[in-house]
Amino acid sequence: MLPIAAALLAALPLSPFQESRPASQPGGQAQSRPSAPSKKAGKPLRADWGPDAPGRQVVPVKFKPMRKVPYWTNKEALRHLSPDDLVIGIIRGDQAIAYPIKMLGGPQREIVNQEIRNEPYVVNW
Amino acid sequence: MVYAGKTKSGAAHIGVSGRLRDRNLVMWDEETNSLWSQLSGKAIYGKRKGEALALTPSVFVGLGTWVKIAPQGKVLALSNVRVKPWHYRRQDLAKGEIRMGGALALGLRAKGDTLGIPLRLLQKKGAVEVEVGGRRALVLWHRGEMAPLAYERPEGMHLQLKGDKLVAGTGEAFDPLTGRPLGKAGSRPSRGLARFPYLPVLLKAWKSWYPKGRILGQKD
């Protein structure tokens, strides 16, 4: 990632539920189990919109949509997370996926693209 | 929040643009490089300007509740990006507000209509029947799970929280966590309740996004 981009990440927008951005950095809690959480993030690309684009470019990069991300079973997740940790959950028929909100951020990981039963969804925080 | 990853013109794979507009995240799509408002789900720039991603039903609950709702489900396995998230636990929802951020609310919107429901008011009432954009919903606070939940309410059906059940005027009962029918003695099981999309938000933020929108319990 471009050094200036990393320096400016903290200035990126706040989620609807977030009143301030904690000082913690990506990397998270140390995990000793084999199925440790991934540090996967959207790949940075050059931001290429014209001067007439709405808003302002806070970092000089955009992040490639995240499509393939790792998952735990519920049972595995409970080894790593608290039952009190808030998640956004999607349920479609017999398919159900939860997204712990403390994993969605950075900002390179604020959006996950996921197909469930052949239907595409965009989970964001 | 969860959007459908497509519009009438086709697929939309969405990423973070690195842009801000009115302090809100701007997203982009890989297919056309158009820019989208995270808040409204609408394309605001580029080839797809004017198109909208549909808000789809989801739940906003603690992981422990999630496991009860979807025992066979799975969970995103990324490292945590915020290790001191004092307001990312369900107990913070139960308080109805977060430190520095103020009161919490659930935001509902459909067909251009919006309704904000202060979480404290919902907790006090237990459940409320509302209508947004012509769609009827039942929004409830599950005290035991410290979770807000919302369901579509079929026309003519009125639902009440009675103990650990959602009970319709006909006597039909539903599980408030899953919306599944619990049946009624001697009757055929009916269909479950469909979930209604909602957003957990700061009340003041919701009011600033939708200054003309309705807030439950407050006069226009």
mmCIF file of C-alpha atoms in Angstrom:
data_model
loop_
_atom_site.group_PDB
_atom_site.id
_atom_site.type_symbol
_atom_site.label_atom_id
_atom_site.label_comp_id
_atom_site.label_asym_id
_atom_site.label_seq_id
_atom_site.Cartn_x
_atom_site.Cartn_y
_atom_site.Cartn_z
ATOM 1 C CA MET A 1 0.000 0.000 0.000
ATOM 2 C CA LEU A 2 1.194 3.506 -0.658
ATOM 3 C CA PRO A 3 2.734 5.020 2.505
ATOM 4 C CA ILE A 4 0.569 8.117 2.275
ATOM 5 C CA ALA A 5 -2.514 5.949 1.983
ATOM 6 C CA ALA A 6 -1.647 4.115 5.168
ATOM 7 C CA ALA A 7 -1.153 7.420 6.943
ATOM 8 C CA LEU A 8 -4.526 8.646 5.838
ATOM 9 C CA LEU A 9 -6.562 5.545 6.552
ATOM 10 C CA ALA A 10 -7.622 6.842 9.929
ATOM 11 C CA ALA A 11 -9.346 9.762 8.250
ATOM 12 C CA LEU A 12 -11.789 7.561 6.379
ATOM 13 C CA PRO A 13 -15.490 7.661 7.085
ATOM 14 C CA LEU A 14 -17.309 6.503 10.124
ATOM 15 C CA SER A 15 -19.868 3.763 9.906
ATOM 16 C CA PRO A 16 -23.446 4.613 10.790
ATOM 17 C CA PHE A 17 -23.054 3.090 14.219
ATOM 18 C CA GLN A 18 -19.612 4.454 14.959
ATOM 19 C CA GLU A 19 -18.977 7.747 16.680
ATOM 20 C CA SER A 20 -15.211 7.629 16.727
ATOM 21 C CA ARG A 21 -12.486 5.522 15.216
ATOM 22 C CA PRO A 22 -10.554 3.452 17.763
ATOM 23 C CA ALA A 23 -6.776 3.717 17.589
ATOM 24 C CA SER A 24 -6.246 0.005 17.083
ATOM 25 C CA GLN A 25 -4.687 -1.208 13.862
ATOM 26 C CA PRO A 26 -5.354 -4.186 11.631
ATOM 27 C CA GLY A 27 -3.851 -7.372 12.920
ATOM 28 C CA GLY A 28 -6.244 -8.100 15.723
ATOM 29 C CA GLN A 29 -5.881 -10.427 18.617
ATOM 30 C CA ALA A 30 -3.216 -13.079 18.676
ATOM 31 C CA GLN A 31 -4.697 -16.467 17.877
ATOM 32 C CA SER A 32 -3.019 -19.725 18.706
ATOM 33 C CA ARG A 33 -5.524 -22.077 17.103
ATOM 34 C CA PRO A 34 -4.826 -23.617 13.696
ATOM 35 C CA SER A 35 -7.739 -21.838 12.060
ATOM 36 C CA ALA A 36 -6.455 -18.371 12.901
ATOM 37 C CA PRO A 37 -8.341 -15.486 11.312
ATOM 38 C CA SER A 38 -7.128 -14.208 7.981
ATOM 39 C CA LYS A 39 -5.684 -10.718 7.452
ATOM 40 C CA LYS A 40 -7.063 -10.669 3.941
ATOM 41 C CA ALA A 41 -7.934 -7.210 2.645
ATOM 42 C CA GLY A 42 -9.051 -5.539 -0.541
ATOM 43 C CA LYS A 43 -6.106 -4.864 -2.875
ATOM 44 C CA PRO A 44 -5.407 -1.127 -3.309
ATOM 45 C CA LEU A 45 -5.738 0.269 -6.827
ATOM 46 C CA ARG A 46 -5.183 3.760 -8.193
ATOM 47 C CA ALA A 47 -8.201 5.988 -7.676
ATOM 48 C CA ASP A 48 -9.056 7.307 -11.123
ATOM 49 C CA TRP A 49 -12.160 9.469 -10.933
ATOM 50 C CA GLY A 50 -12.217 12.902 -12.460
ATOM 51 C CA PRO A 51 -12.344 16.222 -10.609
ATOM 52 C CA ASP A 52 -16.119 16.297 -11.114
ATOM 53 C CA ALA A 53 -16.655 13.162 -9.020
ATOM 54 C CA PRO A 54 -18.717 13.830 -5.875
ATOM 55 C CA GLY A 55 -17.073 13.920 -2.471
ATOM 56 C CA ARG A 56 -13.351 14.049 -1.875
ATOM 57 C CA GLN A 57 -10.648 11.447 -2.246
ATOM 58 C CA VAL A 58 -9.473 10.920 1.331
ATOM 59 C CA VAL A 59 -6.871 8.326 0.369
ATOM 60 C CA PRO A 60 -5.299 8.147 -3.100
ATOM 61 C CA VAL A 61 -6.385 4.564 -3.639
ATOM 62 C CA LYS A 62 -9.552 2.569 -4.057
ATOM 63 C CA PHE A 63 -9.827 -1.005 -2.818
ATOM 64 C CA LYS A 64 -10.633 -3.936 -5.059
ATOM 65 C CA PRO A 65 -13.935 -5.561 -4.069
ATOM 66 C CA MET A 66 -13.390 -8.422 -1.637
ATOM 67 C CA ARG A 67 -15.042 -11.579 -2.954
ATOM 68 C CA LYS A 68 -13.352 -14.639 -1.531
ATOM 69 C CA VAL A 69 -13.023 -14.495 2.218
ATOM 70 C CA PRO A 70 -12.482 -17.255 4.772
ATOM 71 C CA TYR A 71 -15.213 -18.455 7.095
ATOM 72 C CA TRP A 72 -15.490 -20.390 10.312
ATOM 73 C CA THR A 73 -18.300 -22.641 11.367
ATOM 74 C CA ASN A 74 -20.346 -21.176 14.192
ATOM 75 C CA LYS A 75 -18.592 -23.533 16.576
ATOM 76 C CA GLU A 76 -15.155 -22.377 15.449
ATOM 77 C CA ALA A 77 -16.220 -18.750 15.665
ATOM 78 C CA LEU A 78 -17.230 -19.168 19.284
ATOM 79 C CA ARG A 79 -13.659 -20.211 20.079
ATOM 80 C CA HIS A 80 -12.367 -16.895 18.766
ATOM 81 C CA LEU A 81 -15.157 -14.469 19.533
ATOM 82 C CA SER A 82 -17.463 -13.613 22.390
ATOM 83 C CA PRO A 83 -21.174 -14.489 22.191
ATOM 84 C CA ASP A 84 -21.707 -10.790 22.862
ATOM 85 C CA ASP A 85 -19.816 -9.607 19.769
ATOM 86 C CA LEU A 86 -22.257 -8.026 17.342
ATOM 87 C CA VAL A 87 -22.648 -9.511 13.893
ATOM 88 C CA ILE A 88 -24.571 -8.685 10.747
ATOM 89 C CA GLY A 89 -26.245 -11.906 9.665
ATOM 90 C CA ILE A 90 -27.778 -12.946 6.352
ATOM 91 C CA ILE A 91 -30.124 -15.907 6.195
ATOM 92 C CA ARG A 92 -31.383 -17.233 2.884
ATOM 93 C CA GLY A 93 -33.023 -20.611 3.058
ATOM 94 C CA ASP A 94 -30.559 -23.093 4.488
ATOM 95 C CA GLN A 95 -27.599 -20.739 3.985
ATOM 96 C CA ALA A 96 -26.613 -18.340 6.739
ATOM 97 C CA ILE A 97 -23.506 -16.181 7.124
ATOM 98 C CA ALA A 98 -22.580 -13.753 9.877
ATOM 99 C CA TYR A 99 -20.137 -10.855 9.678
ATOM 100 C CA PRO A 100 -18.670 -9.667 13.019
ATOM 101 C CA ILE A 101 -18.619 -5.907 12.733
ATOM 102 C CA LYS A 102 -15.271 -5.603 14.418
ATOM 103 C CA MET A 103 -13.780 -7.418 11.416
ATOM 104 C CA LEU A 104 -15.283 -4.998 8.904
ATOM 105 C CA GLY A 105 -13.102 -1.938 8.805
ATOM 106 C CA GLY A 106 -9.689 -0.677 8.122
ATOM 107 C CA PRO A 107 -11.105 0.746 5.619
ATOM 108 C CA GLN A 108 -9.911 -1.827 3.108
ATOM 109 C CA ARG A 109 -12.249 -4.422 4.617
ATOM 110 C CA GLU A 110 -15.438 -2.445 5.079
ATOM 111 C CA ILE A 111 -17.221 -4.248 2.268
ATOM 112 C CA VAL A 112 -17.555 -7.957 1.480
ATOM 113 C CA ASN A 113 -19.179 -9.293 -1.700
ATOM 114 C CA GLN A 114 -20.798 -12.657 -1.117
ATOM 115 C CA GLU A 115 -22.982 -14.999 -3.142
ATOM 116 C CA ILE A 116 -25.610 -16.953 -1.273
ATOM 117 C CA ARG A 117 -27.749 -19.419 -3.199
ATOM 118 C CA ASN A 118 -26.553 -17.848 -6.452
ATOM 119 C CA GLU A 119 -27.677 -14.384 -5.387
ATOM 120 C CA PRO A 120 -25.021 -11.674 -4.864
ATOM 121 C CA TYR A 121 -24.960 -9.588 -1.694
ATOM 122 C CA VAL A 122 -22.870 -6.662 -0.516
ATOM 123 C CA VAL A 123 -22.236 -6.577 3.226
ATOM 124 C CA ASN A 124 -20.843 -3.310 4.481
ATOM 125 C CA TRP A 125 -20.279 -1.455 7.713
ATOM 126 C CA MET B 1 -26.120 -3.105 6.186
ATOM 127 C CA VAL B 2 -26.665 -5.582 3.382
ATOM 128 C CA TYR B 3 -27.453 -4.692 -0.214
ATOM 129 C CA ALA B 4 -28.281 -6.887 -3.165
ATOM 130 C CA GLY B 5 -25.121 -7.119 -5.284
ATOM 131 C CA LYS B 6 -26.890 -6.311 -8.533
ATOM 132 C CA THR B 7 -29.224 -3.833 -10.150
ATOM 133 C CA LYS B 8 -31.495 -3.991 -13.174
ATOM 134 C CA SER B 9 -28.435 -3.428 -15.377
ATOM 135 C CA GLY B 10 -26.471 -6.333 -13.966
ATOM 136 C CA ALA B 11 -23.962 -7.373 -11.327
ATOM 137 C CA ALA B 12 -22.258 -4.878 -9.068
ATOM 138 C CA HIS B 13 -19.139 -5.971 -7.216
ATOM 139 C CA ILE B 14 -18.567 -3.238 -4.703
ATOM 140 C CA GLY B 15 -15.399 -1.942 -3.103
ATOM 141 C CA VAL B 16 -14.251 0.969 -0.949
ATOM 142 C CA SER B 17 -13.484 4.011 -3.137
ATOM 143 C CA GLY B 18 -11.343 5.890 -0.638
ATOM 144 C CA ARG B 19 -13.743 8.824 -1.044
ATOM 145 C CA LEU B 20 -15.966 10.574 1.459
ATOM 146 C CA ARG B 21 -19.107 12.523 0.811
ATOM 147 C CA ASP B 22 -20.800 14.370 3.663
ATOM 148 C CA ARG B 23 -18.736 12.213 6.032
ATOM 149 C CA ASN B 24 -20.231 9.049 4.551
ATOM 150 C CA LEU B 25 -18.445 6.239 2.764
ATOM 151 C CA VAL B 26 -18.515 6.265 -1.016
ATOM 152 C CA MET B 27 -18.342 2.856 -2.704
ATOM 153 C CA TRP B 28 -17.414 1.934 -6.301
ATOM 154 C CA ASP B 29 -18.310 -0.929 -8.588
ATOM 155 C CA GLU B 30 -15.780 -2.969 -10.483
ATOM 156 C CA GLU B 31 -18.012 -3.335 -13.545
ATOM 157 C CA THR B 32 -18.353 0.349 -14.497
ATOM 158 C CA ASN B 33 -16.229 2.297 -11.960
ATOM 159 C CA SER B 34 -19.359 4.184 -10.902
ATOM 160 C CA LEU B 35 -19.534 5.684 -7.407
ATOM 161 C CA TRP B 36 -22.253 4.729 -4.909
ATOM 162 C CA SER B 37 -23.458 6.175 -1.635
ATOM 163 C CA GLN B 38 -23.107 3.616 1.150
ATOM 164 C CA LEU B 39 -25.951 5.194 3.043
ATOM 165 C CA SER B 40 -28.560 5.295 0.306
ATOM 166 C CA GLY B 41 -27.282 2.481 -1.912
ATOM 167 C CA LYS B 42 -27.665 4.776 -4.939
ATOM 168 C CA ALA B 43 -25.115 5.362 -7.690
ATOM 169 C CA ILE B 44 -24.130 9.028 -7.566
ATOM 170 C CA TYR B 45 -21.575 9.204 -10.371
ATOM 171 C CA GLY B 46 -20.697 7.370 -13.542
ATOM 172 C CA LYS B 47 -22.425 5.116 -16.003
ATOM 173 C CA ARG B 48 -24.839 3.711 -13.435
ATOM 174 C CA LYS B 49 -25.819 7.036 -11.847
ATOM 175 C CA GLY B 50 -29.403 6.832 -10.623
ATOM 176 C CA GLU B 51 -29.423 3.066 -10.166
ATOM 177 C CA ALA B 52 -29.897 1.684 -6.678
ATOM 178 C CA LEU B 53 -28.822 -1.394 -4.768
ATOM 179 C CA ALA B 54 -31.787 -2.851 -2.887
ATOM 180 C CA LEU B 55 -31.495 -3.020 0.890
ATOM 181 C CA THR B 56 -32.047 -6.629 1.881
ATOM 182 C CA PRO B 57 -33.076 -8.203 5.193
ATOM 183 C CA SER B 58 -30.413 -9.044 7.732
ATOM 184 C CA VAL B 59 -30.119 -9.347 11.483
ATOM 185 C CA PHE B 60 -27.946 -7.321 13.835
ATOM 186 C CA VAL B 61 -27.411 -9.497 16.876
ATOM 187 C CA GLY B 62 -24.781 -10.924 19.200
ATOM 188 C CA LEU B 63 -22.874 -13.979 17.996
ATOM 189 C CA GLY B 64 -24.546 -16.051 20.722
ATOM 190 C CA THR B 65 -27.951 -15.110 19.315
ATOM 191 C CA TRP B 66 -26.766 -15.761 15.786
ATOM 192 C CA VAL B 67 -25.862 -19.345 16.710
ATOM 193 C CA LYS B 68 -29.428 -19.852 17.969
ATOM 194 C CA ILE B 69 -30.963 -18.302 14.854
ATOM 195 C CA ALA B 70 -28.756 -20.207 12.403
ATOM 196 C CA PRO B 71 -27.140 -23.221 14.115
ATOM 197 C CA GLN B 72 -25.629 -24.442 10.837
ATOM 198 C CA GLY B 73 -24.397 -21.009 9.823
ATOM 199 C CA LYS B 74 -20.878 -19.768 9.263
ATOM 200 C CA VAL B 75 -18.964 -16.707 10.356
ATOM 201 C CA LEU B 76 -16.465 -14.446 8.622
ATOM 202 C CA ALA B 77 -12.943 -15.337 9.762
ATOM 203 C CA LEU B 78 -10.898 -12.183 9.374
ATOM 204 C CA SER B 79 -8.693 -10.742 12.094
ATOM 205 C CA ASN B 80 -10.259 -8.070 14.239
ATOM 206 C CA VAL B 81 -9.567 -4.539 13.175
ATOM 207 C CA ARG B 82 -10.786 -2.948 16.357
ATOM 208 C CA VAL B 83 -9.598 -4.489 19.559
ATOM 209 C CA LYS B 84 -11.210 -2.013 21.959
ATOM 210 C CA PRO B 85 -14.711 -1.889 20.561
ATOM 211 C CA TRP B 86 -16.637 -1.025 23.696
ATOM 212 C CA HIS B 87 -19.678 -0.345 21.642
ATOM 213 C CA TYR B 88 -19.574 -3.444 19.480
ATOM 214 C CA ARG B 89 -21.204 -5.746 21.982
ATOM 215 C CA ARG B 90 -24.874 -6.492 22.447
ATOM 216 C CA GLN B 91 -24.817 -5.014 25.946
ATOM 217 C CA ASP B 92 -24.300 -1.647 24.275
ATOM 218 C CA LEU B 93 -27.489 -2.165 22.321
ATOM 219 C CA ALA B 94 -29.258 -2.983 25.584
ATOM 220 C CA LYS B 95 -28.183 0.379 26.995
ATOM 221 C CA GLY B 96 -29.865 2.082 24.059
ATOM 222 C CA GLU B 97 -26.999 4.502 23.660
ATOM 223 C CA ILE B 98 -23.267 4.592 23.289
ATOM 224 C CA ARG B 99 -20.772 6.798 25.023
ATOM 225 C CA MET B 100 -20.070 9.966 23.035
ATOM 226 C CA GLY B 101 -22.400 8.864 20.244
ATOM 227 C CA GLY B 102 -25.693 9.244 22.055
ATOM 228 C CA ALA B 103 -28.968 7.419 21.512
ATOM 229 C CA LEU B 104 -29.211 4.443 19.203
ATOM 230 C CA ALA B 105 -32.021 3.802 16.778
ATOM 231 C CA LEU B 106 -33.179 1.380 14.152
ATOM 232 C CA GLY B 107 -33.615 2.899 10.722
ATOM 233 C CA LEU B 108 -36.255 1.534 8.377
ATOM 234 C CA ARG B 109 -36.779 2.696 4.819
ATOM 235 C CA ALA B 110 -38.834 1.616 1.859
ATOM 236 C CA LYS B 111 -39.925 3.319 -1.346
ATOM 237 C CA GLY B 112 -38.575 6.707 -0.330
ATOM 238 C CA ASP B 113 -40.189 6.639 3.101
ATOM 239 C CA THR B 114 -38.118 6.417 6.282
ATOM 240 C CA LEU B 115 -38.774 5.772 9.935
ATOM 241 C CA GLY B 116 -36.341 5.988 12.841
ATOM 242 C CA ILE B 117 -37.183 3.980 15.943
ATOM 243 C CA PRO B 118 -35.263 5.031 19.070
ATOM 244 C CA LEU B 119 -33.957 1.851 20.661
ATOM 245 C CA ARG B 120 -34.957 2.920 24.163
ATOM 246 C CA LEU B 121 -38.528 3.448 23.031
ATOM 247 C CA LEU B 122 -38.542 0.013 21.410
ATOM 248 C CA GLN B 123 -37.153 -1.564 24.565
ATOM 249 C CA LYS B 124 -39.874 0.105 26.606
ATOM 250 C CA LYS B 125 -42.669 -1.034 24.308
ATOM 251 C CA GLY B 126 -41.270 -4.480 23.535
ATOM 252 C CA ALA B 127 -42.751 -4.484 20.038
ATOM 253 C CA VAL B 128 -44.242 -1.935 17.652
ATOM 254 C CA GLU B 129 -46.271 -2.299 14.491
ATOM 255 C CA VAL B 130 -45.224 0.251 11.887
ATOM 256 C CA GLU B 131 -45.680 1.025 8.218
ATOM 257 C CA VAL B 132 -42.906 2.316 5.964
ATOM 258 C CA GLY B 133 -43.397 3.052 2.289
ATOM 259 C CA GLY B 134 -46.600 1.048 2.321
ATOM 260 C CA ARG B 135 -44.903 -1.992 3.857
ATOM 261 C CA ARG B 136 -46.113 -3.219 7.217
ATOM 262 C CA ALA B 137 -43.551 -4.350 9.770
ATOM 263 C CA LEU B 138 -43.353 -5.592 13.306
ATOM 264 C CA VAL B 139 -40.218 -4.413 15.078
ATOM 265 C CA LEU B 140 -39.374 -5.962 18.408
ATOM 266 C CA TRP B 141 -36.786 -5.948 21.141
ATOM 267 C CA HIS B 142 -35.826 -9.416 22.344
ATOM 268 C CA ARG B 143 -34.983 -8.749 25.954
ATOM 269 C CA GLY B 144 -33.294 -12.087 26.672
ATOM 270 C CA GLU B 145 -31.029 -11.875 23.650
ATOM 271 C CA MET B 146 -30.605 -8.089 23.770
ATOM 272 C CA ALA B 147 -31.476 -7.998 20.087
ATOM 273 C CA PRO B 148 -33.657 -5.875 17.792
ATOM 274 C CA LEU B 149 -35.565 -7.880 15.186
ATOM 275 C CA ALA B 150 -37.994 -6.902 12.441
ATOM 276 C CA TYR B 151 -40.502 -8.843 10.373
ATOM 277 C CA GLU B 152 -42.845 -8.142 7.510
ATOM 278 C CA ARG B 153 -46.400 -8.147 8.838
ATOM 279 C CA PRO B 154 -48.971 -9.671 6.510
ATOM 280 C CA GLU B 155 -52.034 -7.543 5.894
ATOM 281 C CA GLY B 156 -54.617 -7.958 8.616
ATOM 282 C CA MET B 157 -52.209 -9.740 10.935
ATOM 283 C CA HIS B 158 -51.487 -8.172 14.295
ATOM 284 C CA LEU B 159 -48.700 -9.590 16.380
ATOM 285 C CA GLN B 160 -47.931 -9.244 20.052
ATOM 286 C CA LEU B 161 -45.010 -10.374 22.161
ATOM 287 C CA LYS B 162 -46.345 -12.716 24.800
ATOM 288 C CA GLY B 163 -43.610 -14.192 26.926
ATOM 289 C CA ASP B 164 -41.204 -15.885 24.568
ATOM 290 C CA LYS B 165 -43.628 -16.033 21.655
ATOM 291 C CA LEU B 166 -44.987 -13.740 19.002
ATOM 292 C CA VAL B 167 -48.708 -14.326 18.956
ATOM 293 C CA ALA B 168 -51.113 -13.310 16.192
ATOM 294 C CA GLY B 169 -54.730 -12.367 16.765
ATOM 295 C CA THR B 170 -55.698 -15.743 15.347
ATOM 296 C CA GLY B 171 -53.790 -17.501 18.091
ATOM 297 C CA GLU B 172 -51.014 -18.485 15.749
ATOM 298 C CA ALA B 173 -47.599 -18.286 17.426
ATOM 299 C CA PHE B 174 -44.135 -17.610 16.038
ATOM 300 C CA ASP B 175 -40.604 -17.861 17.360
ATOM 301 C CA PRO B 176 -39.474 -14.225 17.771
ATOM 302 C CA LEU B 177 -35.854 -15.102 16.948
ATOM 303 C CA THR B 178 -36.459 -16.969 13.714
ATOM 304 C CA GLY B 179 -40.001 -16.017 12.702
ATOM 305 C CA ARG B 180 -40.810 -19.709 12.363
ATOM 306 C CA PRO B 181 -44.351 -20.809 13.178
ATOM 307 C CA LEU B 182 -44.809 -22.597 16.470
ATOM 308 C CA GLY B 183 -48.264 -23.753 15.444
ATOM 309 C CA LYS B 184 -51.564 -23.761 17.207
ATOM 310 C CA ALA B 185 -53.284 -26.818 18.629
ATOM 311 C CA GLY B 186 -55.282 -28.559 15.919
ATOM 312 C CA SER B 187 -54.138 -26.273 13.112
ATOM 313 C CA ARG B 188 -51.922 -26.735 10.082
ATOM 314 C CA PRO B 189 -48.540 -25.047 10.387
ATOM 315 C CA SER B 190 -48.415 -21.755 8.525
ATOM 316 C CA ARG B 191 -45.561 -20.026 6.775
ATOM 317 C CA GLY B 192 -42.944 -18.242 8.811
ATOM 318 C CA LEU B 193 -42.544 -14.484 9.015
ATOM 319 C CA ALA B 194 -40.240 -12.807 6.488
ATOM 320 C CA ARG B 195 -37.613 -10.486 7.849
ATOM 321 C CA PHE B 196 -37.832 -6.745 7.283
ATOM 322 C CA PRO B 197 -34.590 -4.846 6.565
ATOM 323 C CA TYR B 198 -33.365 -2.449 9.236
ATOM 324 C CA LEU B 199 -30.217 -0.503 9.991
ATOM 325 C CA PRO B 200 -28.701 0.040 13.437
ATOM 326 C CA VAL B 201 -27.758 3.716 13.566
ATOM 327 C CA LEU B 202 -27.040 6.639 15.825
ATOM 328 C CA LEU B 203 -30.297 8.520 16.195
ATOM 329 C CA LYS B 204 -28.673 11.891 15.572
ATOM 330 C CA ALA B 205 -26.995 10.571 12.431
ATOM 331 C CA TRP B 206 -30.285 9.181 11.133
ATOM 332 C CA LYS B 207 -31.964 12.536 11.753
ATOM 333 C CA SER B 208 -29.242 14.360 9.877
ATOM 334 C CA TRP B 209 -29.478 11.973 6.914
ATOM 335 C CA TYR B 210 -33.254 12.153 6.789
ATOM 336 C CA PRO B 211 -34.183 15.532 8.286
ATOM 337 C CA LYS B 212 -37.741 15.236 7.002
ATOM 338 C CA GLY B 213 -38.106 11.592 7.989
ATOM 339 C CA ARG B 214 -40.386 10.338 10.737
ATOM 340 C CA ILE B 215 -39.090 9.373 14.184
ATOM 341 C CA LEU B 216 -41.319 7.053 16.173
ATOM 342 C CA GLY B 217 -42.598 8.713 19.320
ATOM 343 C CA GLN B 218 -41.785 12.197 18.104
ATOM 344 C CA LYS B 219 -44.166 14.648 16.482
ATOM 345 C CA ASP B 220 -43.452 15.850 12.944
#
